Coordinates of C-alpha atoms in Angstrom, one line a residue:
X6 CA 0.0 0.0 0.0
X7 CA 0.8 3.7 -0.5
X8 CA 0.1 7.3 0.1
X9 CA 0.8 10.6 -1.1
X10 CA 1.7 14.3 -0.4
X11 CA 1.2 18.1 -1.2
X12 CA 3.2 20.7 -2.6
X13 CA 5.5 23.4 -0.7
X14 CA 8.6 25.9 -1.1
X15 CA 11.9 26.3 0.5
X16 CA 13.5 29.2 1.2
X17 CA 15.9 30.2 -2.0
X18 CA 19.1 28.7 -1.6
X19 CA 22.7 28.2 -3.6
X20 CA 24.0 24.6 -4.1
X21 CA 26.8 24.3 -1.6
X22 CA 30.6 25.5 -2.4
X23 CA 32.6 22.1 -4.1
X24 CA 34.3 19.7 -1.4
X25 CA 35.4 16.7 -2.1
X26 CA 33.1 13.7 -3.1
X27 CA 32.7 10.5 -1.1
X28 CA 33.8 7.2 -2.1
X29 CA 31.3 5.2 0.3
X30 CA 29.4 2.3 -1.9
X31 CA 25.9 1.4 -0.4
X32 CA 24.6 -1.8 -1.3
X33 CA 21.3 -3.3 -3.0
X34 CA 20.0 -4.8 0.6
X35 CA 20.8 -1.1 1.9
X36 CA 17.9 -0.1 -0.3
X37 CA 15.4 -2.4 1.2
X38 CA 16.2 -1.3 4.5
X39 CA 15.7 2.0 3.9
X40 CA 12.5 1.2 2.0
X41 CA 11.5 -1.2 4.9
X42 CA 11.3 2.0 7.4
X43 CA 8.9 3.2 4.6
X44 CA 6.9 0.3 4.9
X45 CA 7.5 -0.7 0.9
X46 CA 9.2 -3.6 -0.6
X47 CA 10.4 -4.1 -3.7
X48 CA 9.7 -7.4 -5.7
X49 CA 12.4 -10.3 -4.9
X50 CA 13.6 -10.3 -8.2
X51 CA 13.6 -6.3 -8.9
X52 CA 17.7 -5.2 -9.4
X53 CA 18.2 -1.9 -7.6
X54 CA 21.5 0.0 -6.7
X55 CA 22.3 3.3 -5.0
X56 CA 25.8 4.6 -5.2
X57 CA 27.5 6.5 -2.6
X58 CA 26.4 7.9 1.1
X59 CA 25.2 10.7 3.1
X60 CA 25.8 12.9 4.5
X61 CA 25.8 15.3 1.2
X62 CA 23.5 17.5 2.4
X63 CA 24.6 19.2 6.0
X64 CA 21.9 17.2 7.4
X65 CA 21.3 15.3 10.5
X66 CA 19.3 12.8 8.8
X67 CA 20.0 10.8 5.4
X68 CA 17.6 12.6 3.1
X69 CA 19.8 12.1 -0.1
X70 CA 19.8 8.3 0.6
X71 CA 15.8 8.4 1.1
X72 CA 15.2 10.4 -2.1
X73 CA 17.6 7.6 -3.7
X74 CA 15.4 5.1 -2.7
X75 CA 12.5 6.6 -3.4
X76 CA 13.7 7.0 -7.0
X77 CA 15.0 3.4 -7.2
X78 CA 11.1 2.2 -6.0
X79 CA 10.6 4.6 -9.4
X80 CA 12.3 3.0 -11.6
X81 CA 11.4 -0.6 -10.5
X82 CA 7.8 0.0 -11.2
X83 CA 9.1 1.4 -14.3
X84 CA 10.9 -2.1 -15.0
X85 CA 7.6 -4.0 -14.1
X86 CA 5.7 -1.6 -16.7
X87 CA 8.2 -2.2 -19.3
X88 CA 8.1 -5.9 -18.7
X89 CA 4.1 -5.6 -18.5
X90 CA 5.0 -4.7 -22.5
X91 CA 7.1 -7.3 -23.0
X92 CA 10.6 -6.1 -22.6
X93 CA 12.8 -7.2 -20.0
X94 CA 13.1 -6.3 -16.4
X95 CA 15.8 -4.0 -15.7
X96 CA 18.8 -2.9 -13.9
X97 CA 18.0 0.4 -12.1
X98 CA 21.1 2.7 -10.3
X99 CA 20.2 5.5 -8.1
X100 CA 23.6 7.8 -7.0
X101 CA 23.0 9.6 -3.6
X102 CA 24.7 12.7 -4.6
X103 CA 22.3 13.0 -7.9
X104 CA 19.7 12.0 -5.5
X105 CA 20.1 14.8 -2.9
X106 CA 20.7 17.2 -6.0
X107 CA 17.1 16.4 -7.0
X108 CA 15.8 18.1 -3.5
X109 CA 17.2 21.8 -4.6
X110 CA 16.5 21.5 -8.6
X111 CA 15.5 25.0 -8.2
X112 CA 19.1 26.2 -7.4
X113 CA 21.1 24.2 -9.7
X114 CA 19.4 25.2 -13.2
X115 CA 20.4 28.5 -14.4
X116 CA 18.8 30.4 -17.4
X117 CA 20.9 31.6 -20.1
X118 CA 24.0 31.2 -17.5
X119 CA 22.5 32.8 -14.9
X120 CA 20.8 32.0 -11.7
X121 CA 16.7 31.8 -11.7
X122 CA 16.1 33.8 -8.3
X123 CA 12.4 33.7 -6.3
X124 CA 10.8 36.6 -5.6
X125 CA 11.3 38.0 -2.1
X126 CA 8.1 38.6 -1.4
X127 CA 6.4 37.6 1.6
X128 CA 9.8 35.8 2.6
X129 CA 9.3 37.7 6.3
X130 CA 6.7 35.6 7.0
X131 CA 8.1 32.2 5.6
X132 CA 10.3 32.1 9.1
X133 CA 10.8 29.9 12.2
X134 CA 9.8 32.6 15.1
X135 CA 10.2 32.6 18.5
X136 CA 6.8 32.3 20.7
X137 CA 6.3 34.0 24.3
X138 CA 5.9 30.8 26.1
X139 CA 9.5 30.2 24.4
X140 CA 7.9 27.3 21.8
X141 CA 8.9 28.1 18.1
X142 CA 6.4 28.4 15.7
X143 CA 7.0 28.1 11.6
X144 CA 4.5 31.0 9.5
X145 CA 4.3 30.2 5.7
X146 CA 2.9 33.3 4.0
X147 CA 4.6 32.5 0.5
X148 CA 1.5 33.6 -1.7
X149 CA -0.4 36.8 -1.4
X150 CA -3.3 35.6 -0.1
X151 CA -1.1 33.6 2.9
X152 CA 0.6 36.6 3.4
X153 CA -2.4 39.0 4.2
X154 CA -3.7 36.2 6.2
X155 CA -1.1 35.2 8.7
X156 CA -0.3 39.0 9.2
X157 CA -4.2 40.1 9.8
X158 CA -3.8 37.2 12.4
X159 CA -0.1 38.6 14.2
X160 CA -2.2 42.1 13.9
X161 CA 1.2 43.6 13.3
X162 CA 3.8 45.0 10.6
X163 CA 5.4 42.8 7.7
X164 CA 9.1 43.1 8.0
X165 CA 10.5 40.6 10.0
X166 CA 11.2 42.8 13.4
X167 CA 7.6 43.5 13.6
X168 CA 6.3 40.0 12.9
X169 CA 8.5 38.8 15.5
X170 CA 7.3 41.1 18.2
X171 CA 3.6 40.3 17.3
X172 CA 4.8 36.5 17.5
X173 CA 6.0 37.2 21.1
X174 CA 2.6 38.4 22.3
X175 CA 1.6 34.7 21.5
X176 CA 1.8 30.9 23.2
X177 CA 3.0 28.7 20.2
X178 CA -0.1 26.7 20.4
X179 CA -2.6 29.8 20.8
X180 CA -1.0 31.1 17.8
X181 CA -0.9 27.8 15.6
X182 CA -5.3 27.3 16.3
X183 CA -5.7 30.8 15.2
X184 CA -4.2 30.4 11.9
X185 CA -5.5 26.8 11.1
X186 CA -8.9 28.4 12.3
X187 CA -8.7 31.4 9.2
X188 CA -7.2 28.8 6.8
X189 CA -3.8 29.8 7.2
X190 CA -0.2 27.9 7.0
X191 CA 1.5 28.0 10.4
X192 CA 3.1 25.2 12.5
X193 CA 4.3 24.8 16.2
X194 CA 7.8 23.0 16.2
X195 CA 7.5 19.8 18.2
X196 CA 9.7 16.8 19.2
X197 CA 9.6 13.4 17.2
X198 CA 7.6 12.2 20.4
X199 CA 5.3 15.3 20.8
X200 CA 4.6 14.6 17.1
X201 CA 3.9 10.8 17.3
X202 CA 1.7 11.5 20.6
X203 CA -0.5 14.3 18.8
X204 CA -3.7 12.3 16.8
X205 CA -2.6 13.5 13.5
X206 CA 0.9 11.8 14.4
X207 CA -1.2 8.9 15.5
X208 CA -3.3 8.3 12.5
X209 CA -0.4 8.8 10.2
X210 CA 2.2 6.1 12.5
X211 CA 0.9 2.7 11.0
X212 CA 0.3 3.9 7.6
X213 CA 3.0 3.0 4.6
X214 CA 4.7 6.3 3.1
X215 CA 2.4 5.5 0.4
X216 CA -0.7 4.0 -0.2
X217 CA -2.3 2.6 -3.2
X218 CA -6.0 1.6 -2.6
X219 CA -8.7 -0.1 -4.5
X220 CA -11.3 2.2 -5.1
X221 CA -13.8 0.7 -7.4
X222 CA -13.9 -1.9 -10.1
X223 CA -13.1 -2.0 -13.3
X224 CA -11.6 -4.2 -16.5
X225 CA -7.9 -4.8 -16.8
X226 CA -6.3 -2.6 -19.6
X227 CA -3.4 -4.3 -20.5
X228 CA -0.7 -1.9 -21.8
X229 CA 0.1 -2.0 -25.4
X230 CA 3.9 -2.3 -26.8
X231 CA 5.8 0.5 -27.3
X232 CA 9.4 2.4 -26.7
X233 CA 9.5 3.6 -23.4
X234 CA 7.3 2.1 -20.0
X235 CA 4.9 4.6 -20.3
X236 CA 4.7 5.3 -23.6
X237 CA 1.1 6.2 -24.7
X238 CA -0.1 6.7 -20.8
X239 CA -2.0 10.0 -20.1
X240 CA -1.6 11.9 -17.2
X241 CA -3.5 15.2 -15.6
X242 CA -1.3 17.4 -13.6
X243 CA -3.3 19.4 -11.2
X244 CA -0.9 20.0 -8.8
X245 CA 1.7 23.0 -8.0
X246 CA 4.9 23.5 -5.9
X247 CA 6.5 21.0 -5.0
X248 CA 5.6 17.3 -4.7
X249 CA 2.5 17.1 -7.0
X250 CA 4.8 18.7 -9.8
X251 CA 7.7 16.5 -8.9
X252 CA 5.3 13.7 -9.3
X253 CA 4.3 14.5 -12.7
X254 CA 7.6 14.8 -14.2
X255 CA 8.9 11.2 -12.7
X256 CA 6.2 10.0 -14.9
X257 CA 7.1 11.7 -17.9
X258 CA 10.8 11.1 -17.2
X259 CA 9.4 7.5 -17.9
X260 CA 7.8 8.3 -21.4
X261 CA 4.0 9.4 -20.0
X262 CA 2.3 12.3 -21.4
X263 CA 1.6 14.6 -19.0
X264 CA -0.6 17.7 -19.0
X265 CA 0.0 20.1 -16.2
X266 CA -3.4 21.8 -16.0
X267 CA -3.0 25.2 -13.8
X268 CA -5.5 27.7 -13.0
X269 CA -5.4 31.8 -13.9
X270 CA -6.3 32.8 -10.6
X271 CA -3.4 30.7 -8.8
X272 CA 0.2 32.5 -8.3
X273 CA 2.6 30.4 -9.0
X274 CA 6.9 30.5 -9.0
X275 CA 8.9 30.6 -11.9
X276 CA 12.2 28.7 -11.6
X277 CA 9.9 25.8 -9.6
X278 CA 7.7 25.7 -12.5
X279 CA 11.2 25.5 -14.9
X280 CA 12.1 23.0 -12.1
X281 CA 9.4 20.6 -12.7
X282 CA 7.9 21.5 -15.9
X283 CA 10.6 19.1 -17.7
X284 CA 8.9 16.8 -20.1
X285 CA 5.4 17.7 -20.0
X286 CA 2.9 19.9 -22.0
X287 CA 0.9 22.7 -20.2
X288 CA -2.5 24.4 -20.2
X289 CA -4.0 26.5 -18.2
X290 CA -8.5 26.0 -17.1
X291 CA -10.6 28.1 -14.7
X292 CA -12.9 25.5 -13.0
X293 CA -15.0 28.2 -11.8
X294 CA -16.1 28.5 -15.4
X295 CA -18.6 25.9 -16.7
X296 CA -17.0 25.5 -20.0
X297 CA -13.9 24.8 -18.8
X298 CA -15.2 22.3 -16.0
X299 CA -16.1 20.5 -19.2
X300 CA -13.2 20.5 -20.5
X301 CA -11.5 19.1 -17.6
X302 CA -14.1 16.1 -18.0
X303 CA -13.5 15.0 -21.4
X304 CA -9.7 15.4 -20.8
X305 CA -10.5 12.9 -17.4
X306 CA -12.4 10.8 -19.9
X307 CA -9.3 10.2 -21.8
X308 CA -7.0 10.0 -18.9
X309 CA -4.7 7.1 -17.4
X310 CA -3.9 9.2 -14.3
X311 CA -5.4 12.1 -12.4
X312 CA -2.9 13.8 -10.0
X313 CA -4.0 16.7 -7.8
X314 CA -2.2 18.1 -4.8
X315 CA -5.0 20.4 -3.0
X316 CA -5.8 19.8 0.4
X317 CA -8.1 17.2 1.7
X318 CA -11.9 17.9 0.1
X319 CA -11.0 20.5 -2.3
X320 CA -11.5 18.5 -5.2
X321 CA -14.5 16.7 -3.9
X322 CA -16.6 20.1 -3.1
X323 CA -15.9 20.8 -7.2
X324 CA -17.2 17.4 -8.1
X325 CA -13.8 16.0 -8.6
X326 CA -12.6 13.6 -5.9
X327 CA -11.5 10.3 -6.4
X328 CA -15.0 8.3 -6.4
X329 CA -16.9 10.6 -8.7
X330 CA -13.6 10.5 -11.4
X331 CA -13.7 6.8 -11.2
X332 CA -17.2 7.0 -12.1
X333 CA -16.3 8.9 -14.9
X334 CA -13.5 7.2 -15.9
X335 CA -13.3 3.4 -14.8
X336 CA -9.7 2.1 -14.7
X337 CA -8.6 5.8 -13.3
X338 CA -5.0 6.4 -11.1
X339 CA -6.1 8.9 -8.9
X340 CA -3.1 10.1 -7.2
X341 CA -3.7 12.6 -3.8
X342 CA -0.8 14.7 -2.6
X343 CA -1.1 17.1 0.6
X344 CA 1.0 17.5 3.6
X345 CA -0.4 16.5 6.8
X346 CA -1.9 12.9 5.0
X347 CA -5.2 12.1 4.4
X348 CA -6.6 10.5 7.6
X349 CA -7.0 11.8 11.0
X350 CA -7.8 15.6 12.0
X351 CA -5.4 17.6 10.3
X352 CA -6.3 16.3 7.2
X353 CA -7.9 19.4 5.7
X354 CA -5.1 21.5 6.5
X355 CA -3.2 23.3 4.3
X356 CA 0.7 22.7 4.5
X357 CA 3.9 22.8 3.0
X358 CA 7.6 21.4 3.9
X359 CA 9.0 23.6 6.3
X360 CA 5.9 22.8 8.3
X361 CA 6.1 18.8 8.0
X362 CA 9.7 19.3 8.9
X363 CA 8.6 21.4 11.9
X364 CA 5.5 19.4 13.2
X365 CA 7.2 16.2 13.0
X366 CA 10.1 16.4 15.2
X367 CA 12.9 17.0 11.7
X368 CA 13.4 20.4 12.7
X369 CA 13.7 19.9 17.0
X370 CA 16.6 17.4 15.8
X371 CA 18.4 19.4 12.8
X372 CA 18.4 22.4 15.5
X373 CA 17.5 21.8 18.9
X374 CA 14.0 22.1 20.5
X375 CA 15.4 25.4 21.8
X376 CA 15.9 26.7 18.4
X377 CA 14.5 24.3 15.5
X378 CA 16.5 24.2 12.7
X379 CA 15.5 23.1 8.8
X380 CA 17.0 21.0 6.8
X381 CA 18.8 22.9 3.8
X382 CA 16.5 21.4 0.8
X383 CA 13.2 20.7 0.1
X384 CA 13.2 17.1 1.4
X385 CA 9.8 16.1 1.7
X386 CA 8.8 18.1 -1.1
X387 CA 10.5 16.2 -4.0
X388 CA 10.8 12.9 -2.0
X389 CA 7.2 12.6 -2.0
X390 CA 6.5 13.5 -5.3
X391 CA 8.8 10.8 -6.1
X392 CA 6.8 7.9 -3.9
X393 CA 3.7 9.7 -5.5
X394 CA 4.9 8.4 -8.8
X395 CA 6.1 5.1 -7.8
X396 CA 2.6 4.5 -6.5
X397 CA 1.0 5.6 -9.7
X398 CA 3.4 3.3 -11.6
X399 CA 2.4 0.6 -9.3
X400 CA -1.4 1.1 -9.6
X401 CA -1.2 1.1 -13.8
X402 CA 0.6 -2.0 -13.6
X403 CA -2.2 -3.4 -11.2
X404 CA -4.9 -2.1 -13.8
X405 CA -3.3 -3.6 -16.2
X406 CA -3.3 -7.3 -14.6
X407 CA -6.5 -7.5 -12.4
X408 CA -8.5 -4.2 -13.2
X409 CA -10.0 -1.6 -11.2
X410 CA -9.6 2.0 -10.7
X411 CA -7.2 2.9 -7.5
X412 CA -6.4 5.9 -5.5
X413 CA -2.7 6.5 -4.7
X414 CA -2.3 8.7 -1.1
X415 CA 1.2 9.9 0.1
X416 CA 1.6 13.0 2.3
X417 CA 4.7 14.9 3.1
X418 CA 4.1 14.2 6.8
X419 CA 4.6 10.6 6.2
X420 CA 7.7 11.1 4.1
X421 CA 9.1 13.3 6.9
X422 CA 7.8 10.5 9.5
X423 CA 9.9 7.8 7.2
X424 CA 12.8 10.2 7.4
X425 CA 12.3 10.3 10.9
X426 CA 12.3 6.4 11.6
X427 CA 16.1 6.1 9.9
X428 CA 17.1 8.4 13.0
X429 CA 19.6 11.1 12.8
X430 CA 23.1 9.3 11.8
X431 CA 24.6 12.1 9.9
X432 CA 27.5 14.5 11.0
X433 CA 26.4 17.4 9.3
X434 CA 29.9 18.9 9.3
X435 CA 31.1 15.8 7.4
X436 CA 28.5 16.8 4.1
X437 CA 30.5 16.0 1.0
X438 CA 28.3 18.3 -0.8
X439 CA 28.2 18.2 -4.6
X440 CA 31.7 19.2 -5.8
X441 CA 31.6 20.2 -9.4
X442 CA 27.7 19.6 -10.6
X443 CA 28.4 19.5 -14.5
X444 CA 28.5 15.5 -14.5
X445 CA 24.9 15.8 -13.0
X446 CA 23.6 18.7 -15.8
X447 CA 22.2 19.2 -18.9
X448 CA 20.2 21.5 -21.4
X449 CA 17.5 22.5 -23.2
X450 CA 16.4 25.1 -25.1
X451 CA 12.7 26.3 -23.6
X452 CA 10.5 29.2 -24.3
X453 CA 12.5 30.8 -21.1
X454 CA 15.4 30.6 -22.9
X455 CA 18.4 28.4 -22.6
X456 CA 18.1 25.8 -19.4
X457 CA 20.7 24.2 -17.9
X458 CA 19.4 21.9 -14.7
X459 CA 19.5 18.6 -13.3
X460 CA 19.5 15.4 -15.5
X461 CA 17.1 12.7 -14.0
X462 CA 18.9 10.5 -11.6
X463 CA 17.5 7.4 -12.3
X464 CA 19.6 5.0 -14.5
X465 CA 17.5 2.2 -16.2
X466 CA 19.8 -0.3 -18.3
X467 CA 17.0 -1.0 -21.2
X468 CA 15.0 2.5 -21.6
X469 CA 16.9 5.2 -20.5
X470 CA 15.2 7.9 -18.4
X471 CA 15.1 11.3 -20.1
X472 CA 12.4 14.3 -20.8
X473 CA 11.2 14.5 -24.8
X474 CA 10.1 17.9 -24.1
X475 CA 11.3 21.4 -22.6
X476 CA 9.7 22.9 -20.0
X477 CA 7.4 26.2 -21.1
X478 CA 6.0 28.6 -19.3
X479 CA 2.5 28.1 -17.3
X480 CA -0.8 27.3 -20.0
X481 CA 1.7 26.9 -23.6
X482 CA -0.7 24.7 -25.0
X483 CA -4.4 23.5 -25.5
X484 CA -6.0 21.3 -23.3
X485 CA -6.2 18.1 -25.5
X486 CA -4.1 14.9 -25.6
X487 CA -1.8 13.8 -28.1
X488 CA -2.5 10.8 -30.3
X489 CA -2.3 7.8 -29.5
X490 CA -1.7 4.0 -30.7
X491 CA -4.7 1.9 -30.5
X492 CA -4.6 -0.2 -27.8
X493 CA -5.6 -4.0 -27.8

């Protein structure tokens, strides 16, 4: 089983200064161990390998050997797909440097030579403040609307000396039920054990990092033969910053065709749209029009997999959750991506990765419970997105054999909680970082302009991962799928 996360942003960062790389091999069992704290296995005779060791990252915790494994998982179900077509099951090799490369994307590509910098905007209340009660609490107020919001609540000014005197009038957990009560992001930092004794911490403990449920019946649809182990599947991209996008372009990566379907109301940020954008198409639909709420329906009829990252019941109250889409479209991959997981009471909150880091104990640990501390990339983010993928990967390839229309869940509070139960074995100050990057880059030419950024880690030994397509800025092309071979 399976389960899957929501998007979120880091602050901007700049890919460490070159040290020297490791020469530390992990082995193939060291990936089922690390997979086994996730509560996943891979099949017996599935041939996976990550290269290298943390720490790379100055991180308590071994988040580039996670994301490795999480990618490995990828390109297993990859190998089952592309056996499913009648190739051969495959060597896969994950390296934990390109792996813990993949969780700051963002900073590594650079645009015509130069860096792709975020807007500063708002970035005073995207912060770990200090509480009166002397608990820490983590704001997020990185869109507009979050921004207005969180500082209507503080009732105070919106540099960040005034928002931390306005924290200071407030107890940590005063302040965190006021936001969550107007719909705003904000987080109390807690311990791993304050976490796992809250009820969201408890309804999240026995789950898998991802779930892949049986939602309703339907006929197998075998896959038909073809290049690549997605080749000719159709994805819907409804998702934004980070893991929901992260997700979509694993699956692409593997041959899908993916349409990222955004909204003209929704801000968005540029170099994490260049960032995940790789390899899919783009349009752009208001669902609060009726035309395009059609639109969105004959492009689900069509559809393999539906991925959306909005919080718990968003899609539902719009006609769009997982049981009425399966209705619509028997045989559907509905994949569900927020951050505080989809059981339990938190479940409708909205939430992004500094706050899984703070609520679940990552921060208290990569700090101290005196002053949290985050980890320096987007962890949870991207390593969700990736088990988001694997998940969809594994539900086509059940279609595909027994039927039935499934729903894939994964949460960046689980991925945070997985981190979590591989404990804190690092030495930060022993990080080997990323010494030159070129080996890990390459390029392509995009509507933006010249792109140099990450390669995809994943090595497969028959179908090589790689993106056909650039990425292009937000709503590039019609809503409508490509053709496709007929299937049998």
């Amino acid at each position: 089983m399976i389960r899957e996360a929501c998007g979120t942003a880091v602050p901007a960062v700049s890919p460490p200064p070159p040290v020297p790389r490791s020469n530390h091999y992990t082995t193939r069992m060291h990936t089922a161990d690390i997979l086994h704290h996730a509560r996943l296995t891979l099949p017996p005779e599935a041939s996976a390998e990550i290269t290298s060791a943390d720490p790379v990252l100055t991180s308590r915790f071994r988040v580039g050997e996670v994301a490795a494994a999480a990618l490995a998982a990828c390109g297993v179900a990859a190998s089952e797909l592309w056996a499913l077509r009648g190739g051969h099951r495959q060597h896969v090799a994950v390296d934990v440097r390109a792996a813990a490369a993949s969780l700051l994307g963002f900073a590594f590509q650079r645009l015509d030579g130069n860096a792709t910098p975020r807007t500063n905007e708002g970035s005073a209340t995207v912060a770990l403040y200090e509480c009166g009660d002397g608990r820490w609490i983590h704001l997020h107020g990185g869109f507009p609307s979050l921004r207005a919001g969180t500082l209507d609540v503080l009732g105070g000014g919106d540099d960040a000396a005034q928002i931390a005197a306005a924290v200071k009038r407030w107890d940590a957990q005063a302040l965190e039920d006021a936001l969550a009560a107007r719909g705003m992001c904000g987080a109390m930092a807690r311990t791993e054990e304050e976490w796992r004794a809250h009820p969201q911490g408890q309804a999240l403990e026995p789950l898998p990092a991802v779930e892949v449920v049986r939602i309703a019946d339907a006929d197998p649809e075998p896959l038909p033969r073809g290049d690549r182990p997605l080749a000719d599947v159709r994805a819907l991209d409804l998702t934004r910053v980070l893991a929901g996008p992260a997700c979509g372009r694993a699956l692409a990566e593997h041959g899908a065709d993916v349409l990222l379907v955004s909204s003209p109301k929704l801000p968005s940020i540029a170099p994490f749209v260049m960032d995940t954008g790789h390899g899919k198409r783009s349009a752009s639909l208001d669902l609060d029009a009726s035309s395009d709420t059609e639109t969105l329906r004959a492009l689900i009829r069509g559809a393999d997999v539906f991925a959306q990252g909005y919080r718990s019941g968003a899609m539902e109250r719009r006609g769009f959750g997982p049981e009425e889409i399966a209705r619509l479209r028997p045989g559907i991959v509905y994949v569900s991506i927020n951050c505080y997981g989809h059981e339990g009471p938190w479940r409708e909150r909205p939430g992004w990765e500094q706050l899984a880091q703070t609520v679940t104990g990552i921060a208290a640990v990569q700090g101290s419970a005196q002053r949290p501390q985050l980890i320096p990339a987007a962890a949870c983010d991207y390593t969700t997105g990736y088990l988001a993928a694997y998940g969809a990967m594994l539900a086509l390839a059940k279609r595909a054999t027994e039927g039935g229309s499934w729903h894939v869940r994964a949460s960046l509070c689980q991925t945070a909680m997985w981190i979590d139960r591989l404990g804190a074995t690092c030495d930060p100050s022993a990080a080997t970082g990323f010494g030159d990057p070129a080996d890990l880059m390459t390029q392509s030419e995009t509507p933006f302009g010249r792109l140099t950024h990450l390669a995809p880690a994943i090595h497969m030994s028959e179908t090589p991962s790689r993106w056909d397509l650039p990425t292009v800025p937000l709503g590039t092309h019609a809503p409508e799928w490509l053709p496709q071979r007929v299937r049998k």
